[in-house]
Structure formats: C-alpha cells, structure tokens
Short mmCIF file of C-alpha atoms in Angstrom, two decimals:
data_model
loop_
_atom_site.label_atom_id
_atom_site.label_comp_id
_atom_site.label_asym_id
_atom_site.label_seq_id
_atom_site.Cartn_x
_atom_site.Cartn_y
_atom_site.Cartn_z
CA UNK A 1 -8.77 4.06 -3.15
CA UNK A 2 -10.06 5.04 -6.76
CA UNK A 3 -13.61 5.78 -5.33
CA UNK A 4 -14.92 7.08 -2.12
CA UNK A 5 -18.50 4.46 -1.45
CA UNK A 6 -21.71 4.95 -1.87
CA UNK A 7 -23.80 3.36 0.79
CA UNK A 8 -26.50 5.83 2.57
CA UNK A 9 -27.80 2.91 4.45
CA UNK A 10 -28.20 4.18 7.92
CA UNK A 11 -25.90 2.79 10.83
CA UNK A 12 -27.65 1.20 14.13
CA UNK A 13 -25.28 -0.16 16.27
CA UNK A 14 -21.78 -1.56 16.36
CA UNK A 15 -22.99 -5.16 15.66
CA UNK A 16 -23.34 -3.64 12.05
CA UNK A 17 -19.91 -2.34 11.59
CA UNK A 18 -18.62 -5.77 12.39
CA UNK A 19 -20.98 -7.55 10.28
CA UNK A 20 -19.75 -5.33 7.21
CA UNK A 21 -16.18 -6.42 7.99
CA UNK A 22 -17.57 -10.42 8.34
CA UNK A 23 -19.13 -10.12 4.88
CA UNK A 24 -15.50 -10.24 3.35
CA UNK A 25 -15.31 -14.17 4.36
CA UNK A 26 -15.35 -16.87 1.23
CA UNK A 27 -14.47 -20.23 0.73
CA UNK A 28 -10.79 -20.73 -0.17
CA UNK A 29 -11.94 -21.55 -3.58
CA UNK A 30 -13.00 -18.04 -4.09
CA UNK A 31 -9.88 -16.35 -2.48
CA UNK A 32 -8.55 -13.68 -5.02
CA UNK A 33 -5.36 -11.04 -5.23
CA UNK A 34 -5.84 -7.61 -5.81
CA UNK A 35 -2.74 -5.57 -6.30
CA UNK A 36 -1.96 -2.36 -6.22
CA UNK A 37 0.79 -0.41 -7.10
CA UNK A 38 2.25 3.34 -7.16
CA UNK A 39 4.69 4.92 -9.21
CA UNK A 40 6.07 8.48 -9.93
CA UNK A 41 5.22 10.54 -13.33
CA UNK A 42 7.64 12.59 -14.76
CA UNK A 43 9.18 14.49 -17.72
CA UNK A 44 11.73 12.44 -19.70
CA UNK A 45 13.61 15.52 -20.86
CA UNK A 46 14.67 17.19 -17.46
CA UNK A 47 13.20 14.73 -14.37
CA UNK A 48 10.48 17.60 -13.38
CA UNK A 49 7.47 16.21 -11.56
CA UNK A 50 4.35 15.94 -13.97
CA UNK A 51 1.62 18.44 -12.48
CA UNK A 52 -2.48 18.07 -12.94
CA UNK A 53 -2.59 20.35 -15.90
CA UNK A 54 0.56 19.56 -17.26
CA UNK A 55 2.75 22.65 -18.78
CA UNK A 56 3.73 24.27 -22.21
CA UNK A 57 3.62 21.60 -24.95
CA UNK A 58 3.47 18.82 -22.75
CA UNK A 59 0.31 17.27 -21.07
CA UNK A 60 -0.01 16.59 -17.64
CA UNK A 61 -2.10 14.32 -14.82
CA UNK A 62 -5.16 15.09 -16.47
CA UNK A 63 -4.04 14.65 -19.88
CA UNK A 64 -2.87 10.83 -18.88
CA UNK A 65 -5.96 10.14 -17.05
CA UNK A 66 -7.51 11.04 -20.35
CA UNK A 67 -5.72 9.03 -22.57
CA UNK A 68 -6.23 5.84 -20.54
CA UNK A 69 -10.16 6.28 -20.59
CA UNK A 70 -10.20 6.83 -24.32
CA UNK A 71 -7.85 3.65 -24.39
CA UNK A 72 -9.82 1.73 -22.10
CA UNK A 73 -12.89 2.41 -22.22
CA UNK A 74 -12.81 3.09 -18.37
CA UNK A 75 -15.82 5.37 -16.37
CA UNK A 76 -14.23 8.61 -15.47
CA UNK A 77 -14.45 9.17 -11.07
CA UNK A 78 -14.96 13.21 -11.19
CA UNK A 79 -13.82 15.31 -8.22
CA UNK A 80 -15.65 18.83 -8.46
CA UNK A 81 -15.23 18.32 -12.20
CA UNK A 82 -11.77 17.28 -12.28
CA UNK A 83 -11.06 13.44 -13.26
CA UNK A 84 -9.14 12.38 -10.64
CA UNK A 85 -9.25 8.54 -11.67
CA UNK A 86 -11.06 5.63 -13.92
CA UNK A 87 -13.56 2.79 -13.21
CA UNK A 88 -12.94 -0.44 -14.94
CA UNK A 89 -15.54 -2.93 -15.52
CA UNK A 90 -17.93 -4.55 -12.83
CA UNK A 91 -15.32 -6.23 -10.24
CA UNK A 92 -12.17 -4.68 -12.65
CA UNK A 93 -9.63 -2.50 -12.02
CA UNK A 94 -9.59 0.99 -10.99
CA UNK A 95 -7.07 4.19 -11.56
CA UNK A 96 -6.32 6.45 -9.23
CA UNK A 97 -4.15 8.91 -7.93
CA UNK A 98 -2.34 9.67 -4.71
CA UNK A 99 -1.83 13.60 -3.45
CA UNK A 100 1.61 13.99 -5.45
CA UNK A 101 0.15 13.27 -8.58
CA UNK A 102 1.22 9.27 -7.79
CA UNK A 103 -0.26 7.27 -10.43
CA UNK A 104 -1.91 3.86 -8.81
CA UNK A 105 -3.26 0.65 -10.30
CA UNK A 106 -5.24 -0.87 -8.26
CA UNK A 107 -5.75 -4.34 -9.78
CA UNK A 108 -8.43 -6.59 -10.63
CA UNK A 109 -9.39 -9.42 -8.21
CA UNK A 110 -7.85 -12.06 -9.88
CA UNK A 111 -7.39 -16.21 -9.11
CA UNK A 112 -3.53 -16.78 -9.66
CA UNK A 113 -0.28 -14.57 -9.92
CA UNK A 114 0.26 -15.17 -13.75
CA UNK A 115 -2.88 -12.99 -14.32
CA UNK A 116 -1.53 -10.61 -12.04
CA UNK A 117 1.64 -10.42 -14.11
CA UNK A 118 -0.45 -9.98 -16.88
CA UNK A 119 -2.14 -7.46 -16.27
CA UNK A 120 0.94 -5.62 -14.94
CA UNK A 121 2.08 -5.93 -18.38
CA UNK A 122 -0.92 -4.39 -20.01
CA UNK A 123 -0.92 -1.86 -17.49
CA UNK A 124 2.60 -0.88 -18.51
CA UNK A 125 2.27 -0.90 -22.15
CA UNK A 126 -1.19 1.03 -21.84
CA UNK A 127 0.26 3.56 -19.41
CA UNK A 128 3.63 3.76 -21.78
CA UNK A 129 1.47 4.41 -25.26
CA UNK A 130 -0.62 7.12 -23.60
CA UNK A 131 2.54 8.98 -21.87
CA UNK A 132 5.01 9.01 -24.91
CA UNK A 133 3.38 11.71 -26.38
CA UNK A 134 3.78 13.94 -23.63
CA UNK A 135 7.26 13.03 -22.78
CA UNK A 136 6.32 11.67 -19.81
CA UNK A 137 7.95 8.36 -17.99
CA UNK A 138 7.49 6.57 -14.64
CA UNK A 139 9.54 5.20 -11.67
CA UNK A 140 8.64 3.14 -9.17
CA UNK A 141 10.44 3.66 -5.81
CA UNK A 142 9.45 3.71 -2.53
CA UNK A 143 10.57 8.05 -2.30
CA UNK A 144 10.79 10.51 -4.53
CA UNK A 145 14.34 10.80 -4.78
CA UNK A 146 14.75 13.97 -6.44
CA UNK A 147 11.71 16.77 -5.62
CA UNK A 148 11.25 18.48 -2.45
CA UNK A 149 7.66 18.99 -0.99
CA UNK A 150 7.19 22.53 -3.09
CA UNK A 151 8.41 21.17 -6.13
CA UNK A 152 5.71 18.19 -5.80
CA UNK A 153 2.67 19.11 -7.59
CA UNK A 154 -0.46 18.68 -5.30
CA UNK A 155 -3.81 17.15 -6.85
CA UNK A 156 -7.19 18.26 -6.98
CA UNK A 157 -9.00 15.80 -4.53
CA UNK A 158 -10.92 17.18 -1.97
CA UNK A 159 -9.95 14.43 0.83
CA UNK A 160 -6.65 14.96 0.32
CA UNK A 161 -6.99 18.27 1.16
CA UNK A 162 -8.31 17.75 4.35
CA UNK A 163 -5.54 15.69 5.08
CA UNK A 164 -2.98 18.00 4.09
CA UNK A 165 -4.37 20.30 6.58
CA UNK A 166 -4.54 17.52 9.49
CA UNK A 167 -1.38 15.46 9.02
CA UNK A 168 1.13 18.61 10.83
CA UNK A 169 -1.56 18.07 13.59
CA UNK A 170 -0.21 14.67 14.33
CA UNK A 171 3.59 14.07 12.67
CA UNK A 172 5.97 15.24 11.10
CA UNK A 173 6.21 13.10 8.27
CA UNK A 174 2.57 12.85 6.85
CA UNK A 175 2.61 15.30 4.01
CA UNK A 176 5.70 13.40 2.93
CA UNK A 177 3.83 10.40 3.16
CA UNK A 178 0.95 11.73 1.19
CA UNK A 179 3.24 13.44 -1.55
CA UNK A 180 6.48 11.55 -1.69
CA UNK A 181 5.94 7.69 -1.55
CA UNK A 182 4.90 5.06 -3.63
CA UNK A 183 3.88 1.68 -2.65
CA UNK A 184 3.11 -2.17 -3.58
CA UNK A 185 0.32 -4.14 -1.36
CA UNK A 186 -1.44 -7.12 -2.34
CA UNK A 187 -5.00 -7.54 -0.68
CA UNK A 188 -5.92 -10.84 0.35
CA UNK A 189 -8.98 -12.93 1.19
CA UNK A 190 -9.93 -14.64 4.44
CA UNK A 191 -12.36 -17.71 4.85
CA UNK A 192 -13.24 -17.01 8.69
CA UNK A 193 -12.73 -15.11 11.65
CA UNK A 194 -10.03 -17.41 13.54
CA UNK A 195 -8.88 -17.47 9.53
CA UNK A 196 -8.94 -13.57 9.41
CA UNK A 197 -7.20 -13.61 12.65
CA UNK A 198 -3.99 -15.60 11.99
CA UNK A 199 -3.62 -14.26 8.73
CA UNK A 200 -3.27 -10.44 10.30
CA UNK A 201 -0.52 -11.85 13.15
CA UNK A 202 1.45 -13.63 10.43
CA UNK A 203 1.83 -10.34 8.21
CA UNK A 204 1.87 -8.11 10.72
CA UNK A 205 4.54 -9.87 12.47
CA UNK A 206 7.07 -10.69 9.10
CA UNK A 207 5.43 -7.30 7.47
CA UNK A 208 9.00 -5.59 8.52
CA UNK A 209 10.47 -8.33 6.62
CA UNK A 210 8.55 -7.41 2.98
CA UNK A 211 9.69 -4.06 4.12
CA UNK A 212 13.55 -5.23 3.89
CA UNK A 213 13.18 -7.08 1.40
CA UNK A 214 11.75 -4.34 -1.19
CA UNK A 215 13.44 -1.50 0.45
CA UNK A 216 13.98 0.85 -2.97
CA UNK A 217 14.22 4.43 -1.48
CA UNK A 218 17.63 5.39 -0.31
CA UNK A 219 17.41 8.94 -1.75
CA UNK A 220 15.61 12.23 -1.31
CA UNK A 221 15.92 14.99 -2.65
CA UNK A 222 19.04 14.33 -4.53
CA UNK A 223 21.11 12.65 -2.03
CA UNK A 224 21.19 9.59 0.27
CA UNK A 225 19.23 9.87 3.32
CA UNK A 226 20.72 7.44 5.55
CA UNK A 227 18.08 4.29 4.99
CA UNK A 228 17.37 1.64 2.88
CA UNK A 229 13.50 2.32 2.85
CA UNK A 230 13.11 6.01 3.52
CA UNK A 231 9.44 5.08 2.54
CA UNK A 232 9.03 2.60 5.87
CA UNK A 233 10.73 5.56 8.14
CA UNK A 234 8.09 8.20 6.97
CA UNK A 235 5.69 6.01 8.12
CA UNK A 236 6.86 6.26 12.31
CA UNK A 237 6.28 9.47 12.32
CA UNK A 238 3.31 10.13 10.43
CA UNK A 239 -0.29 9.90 11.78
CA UNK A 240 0.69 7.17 14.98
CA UNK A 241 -3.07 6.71 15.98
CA UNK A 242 -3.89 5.41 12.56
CA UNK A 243 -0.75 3.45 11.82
CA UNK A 244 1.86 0.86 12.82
CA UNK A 245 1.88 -2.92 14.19
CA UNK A 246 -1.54 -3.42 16.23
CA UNK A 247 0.10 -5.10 18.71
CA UNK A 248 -3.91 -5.68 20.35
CA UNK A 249 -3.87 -7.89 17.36
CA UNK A 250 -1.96 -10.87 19.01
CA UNK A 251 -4.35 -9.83 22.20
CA UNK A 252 -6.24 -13.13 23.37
CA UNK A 253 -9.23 -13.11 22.11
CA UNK A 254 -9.30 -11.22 18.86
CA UNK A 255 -11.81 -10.72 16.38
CA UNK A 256 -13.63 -8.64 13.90
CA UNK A 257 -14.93 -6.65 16.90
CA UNK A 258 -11.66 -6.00 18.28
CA UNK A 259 -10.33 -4.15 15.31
CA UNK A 260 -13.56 -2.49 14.82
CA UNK A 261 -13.19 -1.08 18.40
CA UNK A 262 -9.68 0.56 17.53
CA UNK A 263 -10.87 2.02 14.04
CA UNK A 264 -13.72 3.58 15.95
CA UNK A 265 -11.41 5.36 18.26
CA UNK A 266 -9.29 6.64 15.20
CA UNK A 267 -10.34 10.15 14.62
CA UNK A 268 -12.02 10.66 11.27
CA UNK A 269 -10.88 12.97 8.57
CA UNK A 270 -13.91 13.43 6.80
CA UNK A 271 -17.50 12.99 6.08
CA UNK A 272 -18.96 13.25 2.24
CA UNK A 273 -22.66 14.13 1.78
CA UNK A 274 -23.24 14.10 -2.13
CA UNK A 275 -20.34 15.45 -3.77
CA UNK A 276 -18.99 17.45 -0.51
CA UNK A 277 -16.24 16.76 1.45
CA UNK A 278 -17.36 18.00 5.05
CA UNK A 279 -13.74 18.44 7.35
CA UNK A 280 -14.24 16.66 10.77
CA UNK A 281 -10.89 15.76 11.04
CA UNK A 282 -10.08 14.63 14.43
CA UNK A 283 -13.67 14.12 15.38
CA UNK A 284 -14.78 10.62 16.99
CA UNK A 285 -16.81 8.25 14.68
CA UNK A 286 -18.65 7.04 17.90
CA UNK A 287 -20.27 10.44 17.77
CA UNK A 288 -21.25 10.27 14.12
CA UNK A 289 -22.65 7.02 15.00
CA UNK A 290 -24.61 8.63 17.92
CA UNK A 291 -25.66 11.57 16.16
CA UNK A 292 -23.91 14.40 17.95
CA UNK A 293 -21.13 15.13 15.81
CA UNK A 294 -20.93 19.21 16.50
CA UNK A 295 -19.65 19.81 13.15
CA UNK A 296 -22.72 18.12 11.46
CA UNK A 297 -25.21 18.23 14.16
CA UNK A 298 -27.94 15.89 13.96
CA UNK A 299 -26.07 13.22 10.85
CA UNK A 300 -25.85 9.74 11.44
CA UNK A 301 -23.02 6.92 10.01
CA UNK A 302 -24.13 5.86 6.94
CA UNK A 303 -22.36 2.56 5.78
CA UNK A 304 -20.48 4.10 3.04
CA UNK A 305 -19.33 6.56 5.72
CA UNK A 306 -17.65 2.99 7.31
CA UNK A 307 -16.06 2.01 4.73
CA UNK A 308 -14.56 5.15 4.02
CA UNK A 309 -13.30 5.70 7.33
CA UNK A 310 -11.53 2.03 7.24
CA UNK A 311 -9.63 3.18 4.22
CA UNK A 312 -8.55 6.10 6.03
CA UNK A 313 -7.01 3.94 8.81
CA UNK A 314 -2.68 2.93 8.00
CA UNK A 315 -1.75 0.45 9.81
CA UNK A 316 1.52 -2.07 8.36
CA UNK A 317 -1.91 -4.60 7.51
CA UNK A 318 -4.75 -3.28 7.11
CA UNK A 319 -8.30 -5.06 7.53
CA UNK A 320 -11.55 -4.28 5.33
CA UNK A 321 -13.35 -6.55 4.19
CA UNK A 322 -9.83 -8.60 2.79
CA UNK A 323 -6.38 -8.02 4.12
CA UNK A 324 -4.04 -5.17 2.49
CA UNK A 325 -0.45 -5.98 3.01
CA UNK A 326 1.08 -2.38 3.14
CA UNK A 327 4.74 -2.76 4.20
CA UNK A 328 6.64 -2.83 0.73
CA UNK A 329 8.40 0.08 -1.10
CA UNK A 330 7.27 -0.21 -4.60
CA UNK A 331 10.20 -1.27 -7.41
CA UNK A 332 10.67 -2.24 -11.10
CA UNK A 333 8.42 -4.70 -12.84
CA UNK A 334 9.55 -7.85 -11.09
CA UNK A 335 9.00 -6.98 -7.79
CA UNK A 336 5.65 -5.52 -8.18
CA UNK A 337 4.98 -9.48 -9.04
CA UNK A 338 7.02 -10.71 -6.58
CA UNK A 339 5.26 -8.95 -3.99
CA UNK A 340 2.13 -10.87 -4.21
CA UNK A 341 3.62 -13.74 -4.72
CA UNK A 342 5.65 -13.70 -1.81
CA UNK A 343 2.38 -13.39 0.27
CA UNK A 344 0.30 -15.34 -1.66
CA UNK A 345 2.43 -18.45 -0.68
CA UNK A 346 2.28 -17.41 2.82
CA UNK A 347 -1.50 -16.95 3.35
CA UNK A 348 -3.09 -19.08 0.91
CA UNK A 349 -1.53 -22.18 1.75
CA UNK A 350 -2.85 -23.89 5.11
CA UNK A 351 0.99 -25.47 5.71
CA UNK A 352 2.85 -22.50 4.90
CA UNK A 353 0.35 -20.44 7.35
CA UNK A 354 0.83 -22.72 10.15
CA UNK A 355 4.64 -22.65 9.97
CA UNK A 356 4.87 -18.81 9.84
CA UNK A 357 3.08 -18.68 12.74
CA UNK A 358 5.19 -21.36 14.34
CA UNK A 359 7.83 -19.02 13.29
CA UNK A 360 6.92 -15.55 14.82
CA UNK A 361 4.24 -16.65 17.70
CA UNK A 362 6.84 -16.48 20.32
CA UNK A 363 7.89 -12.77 19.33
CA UNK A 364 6.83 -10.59 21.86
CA UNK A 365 4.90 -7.22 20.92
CA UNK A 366 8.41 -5.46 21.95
CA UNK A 367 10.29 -7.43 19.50
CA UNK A 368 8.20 -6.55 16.81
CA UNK A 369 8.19 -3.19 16.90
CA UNK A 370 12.09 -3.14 17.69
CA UNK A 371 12.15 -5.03 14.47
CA UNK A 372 9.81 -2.76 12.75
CA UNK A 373 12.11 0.04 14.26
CA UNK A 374 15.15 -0.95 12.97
CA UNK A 375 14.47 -1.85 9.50
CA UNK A 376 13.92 1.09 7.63
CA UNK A 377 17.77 1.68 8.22
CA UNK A 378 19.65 -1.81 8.38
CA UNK A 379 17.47 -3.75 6.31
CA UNK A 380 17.95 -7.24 6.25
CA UNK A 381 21.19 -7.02 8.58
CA UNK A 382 18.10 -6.04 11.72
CA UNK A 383 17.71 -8.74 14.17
CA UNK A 384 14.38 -9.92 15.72
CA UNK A 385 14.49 -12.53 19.03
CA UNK A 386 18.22 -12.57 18.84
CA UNK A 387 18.11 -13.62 14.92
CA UNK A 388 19.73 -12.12 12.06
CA UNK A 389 16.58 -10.83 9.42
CA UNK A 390 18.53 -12.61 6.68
CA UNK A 391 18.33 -15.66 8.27
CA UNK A 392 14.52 -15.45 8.98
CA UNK A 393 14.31 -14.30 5.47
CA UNK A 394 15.42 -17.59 4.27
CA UNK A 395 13.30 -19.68 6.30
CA UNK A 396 10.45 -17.13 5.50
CA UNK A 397 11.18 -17.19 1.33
CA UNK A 398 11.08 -21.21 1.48
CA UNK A 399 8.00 -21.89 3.17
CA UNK A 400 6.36 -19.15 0.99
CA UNK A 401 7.71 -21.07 -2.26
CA UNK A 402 6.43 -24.41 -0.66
CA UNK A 403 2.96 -22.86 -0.65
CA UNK A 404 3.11 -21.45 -4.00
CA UNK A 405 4.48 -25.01 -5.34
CA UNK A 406 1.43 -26.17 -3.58
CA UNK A 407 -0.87 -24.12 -5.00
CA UNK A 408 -0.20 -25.89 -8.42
CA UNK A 409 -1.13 -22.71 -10.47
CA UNK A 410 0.70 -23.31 -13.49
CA UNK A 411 1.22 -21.24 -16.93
CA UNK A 412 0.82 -22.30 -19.95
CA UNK A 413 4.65 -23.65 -19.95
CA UNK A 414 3.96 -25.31 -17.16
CA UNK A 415 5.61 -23.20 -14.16
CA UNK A 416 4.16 -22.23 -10.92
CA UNK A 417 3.57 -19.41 -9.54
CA UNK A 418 6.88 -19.86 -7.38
CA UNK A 419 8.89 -18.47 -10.55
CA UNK A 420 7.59 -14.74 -9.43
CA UNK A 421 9.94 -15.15 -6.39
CA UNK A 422 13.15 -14.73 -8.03
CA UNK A 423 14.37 -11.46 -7.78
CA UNK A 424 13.69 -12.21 -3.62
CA UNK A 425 15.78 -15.27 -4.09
CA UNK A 426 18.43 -13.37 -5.23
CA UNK A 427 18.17 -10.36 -2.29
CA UNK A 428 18.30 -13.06 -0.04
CA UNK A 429 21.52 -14.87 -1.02
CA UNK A 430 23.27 -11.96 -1.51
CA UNK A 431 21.75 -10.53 1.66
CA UNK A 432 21.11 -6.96 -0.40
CA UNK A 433 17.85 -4.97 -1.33
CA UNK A 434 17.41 -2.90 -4.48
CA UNK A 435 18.31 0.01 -2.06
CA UNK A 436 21.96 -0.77 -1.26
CA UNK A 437 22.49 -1.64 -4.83
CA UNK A 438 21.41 1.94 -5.50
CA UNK A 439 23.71 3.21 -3.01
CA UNK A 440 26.42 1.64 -4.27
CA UNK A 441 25.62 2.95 -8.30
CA UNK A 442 25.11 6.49 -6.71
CA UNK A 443 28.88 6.03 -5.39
CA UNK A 444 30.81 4.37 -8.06
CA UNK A 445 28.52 4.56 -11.85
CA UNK A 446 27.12 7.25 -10.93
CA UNK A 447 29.24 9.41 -9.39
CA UNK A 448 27.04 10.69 -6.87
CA UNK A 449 24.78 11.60 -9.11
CA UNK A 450 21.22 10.53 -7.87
CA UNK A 451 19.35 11.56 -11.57
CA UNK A 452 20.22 8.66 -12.93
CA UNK A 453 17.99 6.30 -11.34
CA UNK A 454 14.88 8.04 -12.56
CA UNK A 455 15.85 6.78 -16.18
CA UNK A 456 17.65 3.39 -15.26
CA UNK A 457 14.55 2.71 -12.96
CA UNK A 458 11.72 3.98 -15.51
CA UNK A 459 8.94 1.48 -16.28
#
C-alpha cells in the first residue's frame, strides 16, 4: 500500500465495518484489474542491494523515487520527511516501497489486460531511464537470492518499523517476509456478496496452484534452498493469525460479516493519528472500536483506521473492498502479465467461475492446506484429492483461456487477451516453473554460481 487512508469518520458499530467492505460491489461492466508488482533494486556493477540514501557516486531509494516524480509528474507520499513513495493521478497508479527497499507498482484500475501490459511497459522504461544513471538494475523474483537479512537495507517507514519489532513475536519468517520477497497480485472486482463469496473459495482454493505455477525463488543467499518458491514457504511461518487459506471461508453461510469477524480478531499493528505511528501491536481492534484501548485510552476506530488494519491482514486472498490474489512469486516481464490474466479468465467470466468451482468444491479444508503445504517444495509435481497439480493445472489453464476468449477484449491486431497466457502454457506442458529452470542453469551454465541470475533476470 502506497498510502496509509485518511478517513477520521468515527466508527459506531460493526454493521459499519461491513458496509465499508459492501461498498466495493459494481456491475460487471465496471469490474477493473489493478496489478501490482515487486521487484529488487540493485547495483549493476557488483549485485549490492540499493539502500535509501544510496552510497558514494551512486544514488539510492530516494534518489529513484525522485527521478520518477520529476518524470511523472507524480505527488510525493512523505514519511517524517522522507519520500517513501508517489501518487499518480485521481484513480492512477501509485509507487511504493516494501521494508527492503522493494520497489512496487501498484497499477492503475484498468478495463482489459492489454492496458495492463501497457502500462507494465511504461513502467519499465520509466523505471529503466531514471535508474541508468545510478547504475542501478532490477530483478523480479519471488527471494532475494543473494543478500542476507544485514546486508538488506531497511527503509524509513514508520509502520514497518513496528512490524519489524512484532513479526519475532509471532514467526520465524516475518522479517524475511518483510525484507526478502517480492510479489505479483492482481486485485479484482466483485458484483455481490454470494459474487464476493465464490470468487474468494475459487482463488483461495487453486491460489497454491498460481503459487506453482510462478514459483521463481529457488535461491537465498547464494545457494539453493531446497524449494521452488522459497517466497510461498516464508509465508507458513510468518505471522499465522493474519495469514494462510481461511478455511471459515468455505463455512456455510459466509459473507462480508464473516470475514469482518476474523479481521477483527487479528491483532492490530498500529494506529496513526496525524503523521504518528502509535505501536499497539498485538492489541484487539474490538477495543479500539469500544474505546478502551490501554495504549490510547479513550480513541475510537476511525474508518481510515479500518481500512488500514485490512491491509495489514495476509491471507493467500485477501478481501477489501476488491479481491487481492496474493499467492504468486513475482518473475520477468511476461509473467507479471500473465498473472492477471490467468485470473482474470477465471473470475470475470460467469462459465469459467462456475467450472472452477465445480472443480475444487469437493476439496476438503484438509486437502487444501496439504496442497498449500506441499507446494512451496514440489511445485506442480504436489497432489491435491489424489490428483497430480499438473494435471489440475491443465484443466485450470483451459477454462481460464475459455473465459479470456470470452471476454472478447481484443488489441488492435485483433488478439485476445488469452495471448498473455503463454509463458503458463508452456510451464504446463513441460510440467516446469521458472524455478527448476533456474536450478538447473545454477548446475550446468552456471556452474553453481547463483550471481548470474540477477543480470539474466534484470528488467
């Protein structure tokens, strides 16, 4: 998130918070994808991490986050008079960075995936003119595969440093999380509840699939580390109260209440008056909603103190007021297209919807998670209700290029938005992710060398 929200209307009841979360509905002609992606600075000349200030004769965090607002023309986001991220126009784009110095798009709302790819490219070039100067080039992959957590520089955001401070509290994996993975997640529109609803058991339920399929971080800290997505594996063992499958989604009966009920018994992190960051990590929003927080005695919610709290909650989907599909290690250029894409057919076509959930409805909550379990490390060779993942995968990659087909989006040579699927196409035939081709570079090209695939990789 680019921007913590603004919002000091007061809080009353819980009826509110759900309403919030029902004001995300629209008709299917106004469903949109946002996406966002992640990706790793460094220096071109000897693969060091990129820190806020930069170092001798090079520029650093700050000096990129400076570029792109003279570029673009962006509004600067200020943390205790550090820029920490850019603004685009009204219903744009936004900048931001994650606690490693992580440089995130997240994208415009836009109506079809050939925009998206779009503005990818512009992204790209925009983010490549202002870097050059400073010798500075990206990768996108789901770890850092060379730096260990003191080498990672650590940016100057004050909710990130609350989380620093909580995430040893609850797992061991969190500040790896926080400093050492990048991600791609489209967010994605609902028209109703019962809409909303099936929408979040579909992805949750295939979200260890996306996972598979765009596993990209078999390295860390200059060797193999034994999975496919090391990314995915951080994530069971991270912050378990605010993350995972939600198996009380597939509950009988759910709604916008139910989810609202779990996010209020996820402990907060923190609560921002003005320009402060107050640390009540591990307090209980149902107390700032009553009043008797102890560490602010006498505050009540505020809406914006809502939605900040949702984007504080991890699960493998996440609800606000749209869907964020969160399972995907981020990659080169064409998966950060294919990623929405491969959703987008999925959720925005009523066909393709209704035959996913043919597909996974008789998975029990056990299944998934043993699926979700066992993916980080075998990838698409996992099996799920006695099936082989590639198999699904198949099944899974056709109906989503059915609804894309469907969709009729075409460009201006005519092809749908089904074309951004290729690079899955090809994973799935071959029955190998980006990871396992790494592996096998690392072993033979490369000879276990893991360097290379910061340059080979680069955007």
């Amino acid at each position: 998130m680019a921007r913590d929200v603004s919002n000091s209307t007061p809080i009353g009841s819980k009826d509110e918070l759900v309403s919030w979360i029902e004001a995300g509905e629209k008709p299917a002609s106004s469903f949109r994808i946002g996406t966002e992606h992640e990706k790793f600075p460094f220096y071109r000349s000897d693969l060091a991490p990129v820190p806020y200030e930069g170092r001798a004769g090079a520029g650093g965090i700050r000096a990129l986050l400076e570029g792109m607002q003279q570029r673009l023309g962006w509004e600067p986001i200020v943390d205790a008079g550090n820029i920490i991220g850019l603004a685009g126009p009204e219903g744009g784009g936004a900048i931001s960075l994650e606690p490693g110095g992580q440089f995130e798009l997240s994208g415009a709302p836009l109506e079809t995936l050939h925009e998206t790819q779009a503005e990818l490219a512009a992204h790209i070039a925009d983010v490549k003119a202002v870097a050059v100067p400073h010798g500075i080039g990206f990768a996108a992959l789901g770890a850092s595969p060379l730096w260990t957590r003191a080498e990672t520089p650590v940016m100057p955001k004050g909710r990130y440093k609350i989380m620093a401070n909580y995430m040893p509290k609850v797992g061991t994996l969190g500040l790896d999380m926080m400093f050492r993975t990048c991600t791609v997640q489209v967010n994605l529109d609902f028209a109703t509840e019962a809409d909303m609803v099936r929408k979040l058991r579909v992805s949750l339920a295939l979200q260890p699939l996306a996972t598979a399929l765009f596993a990209s971080s078999p390295f860390l800290e200059r060797k193999l580390n034994g999975f496919q997505s090391m990314r995915s594996e951080i994530w069971r063992d991270t912050d378990n109260a605010r993350s995972g499958m939600l198996a009380f989604a597939f509950d009988e009966g759910m709604s916008y209440e139910g989810y609202v009920d779990w996010a209020l018994d996820v402990p907060m992190y923190f609560v921002k008056r003005g320009d402060t960051y107050h640390d009540v990590a591990g307090a209980s929003f149902r107390d700032l909603l009553a009043g008797t927080l102890p560490q602010l005695p006498g505050e009540r919610a505020t809406m914006s103190d809502w939605a900040n709290h949702l984007s504080t909650l991890f699960p493998e989907v996440r609800l606000k007021r749209f869907l964020e599909m969160r399972g995907a290690d981020a990659g080169p250029p064409e998966m950060l297209t294919a990623l929405p894409a491969f959703w987008v057919g999925l959720l925005y076509d009523t066909s393709a919807l209704d035959a996913a959930w043919d597909l996974v409805r008789g998975w029990s909550a056990q299944e998934r998670q043993a699926l979700r379990d066992a993916v980080p490390k075998q990838g698409l060779a996992a099996t799920v209700a006695g099936r082989p993942l590639h198999e699904v995968a198949a099944e899974v990659l056709e109906l989503s290029r059915a609804g894309l087909a469907r969709r009729a989006r075409a460009d201006g040579a005519g092809q749908d938005e089904s074309v951004f699927l290729a690079p899955l196409h090809e994973i799935v035939a071959r029955r190998r992710s980006l990871a396992q081709d790494l592996e096998e570079r690392f072993r033979s090209a490369w000879n276990g060398k893991v360097e290379p695939v910061m340059t080979e990789l680069a955007l």
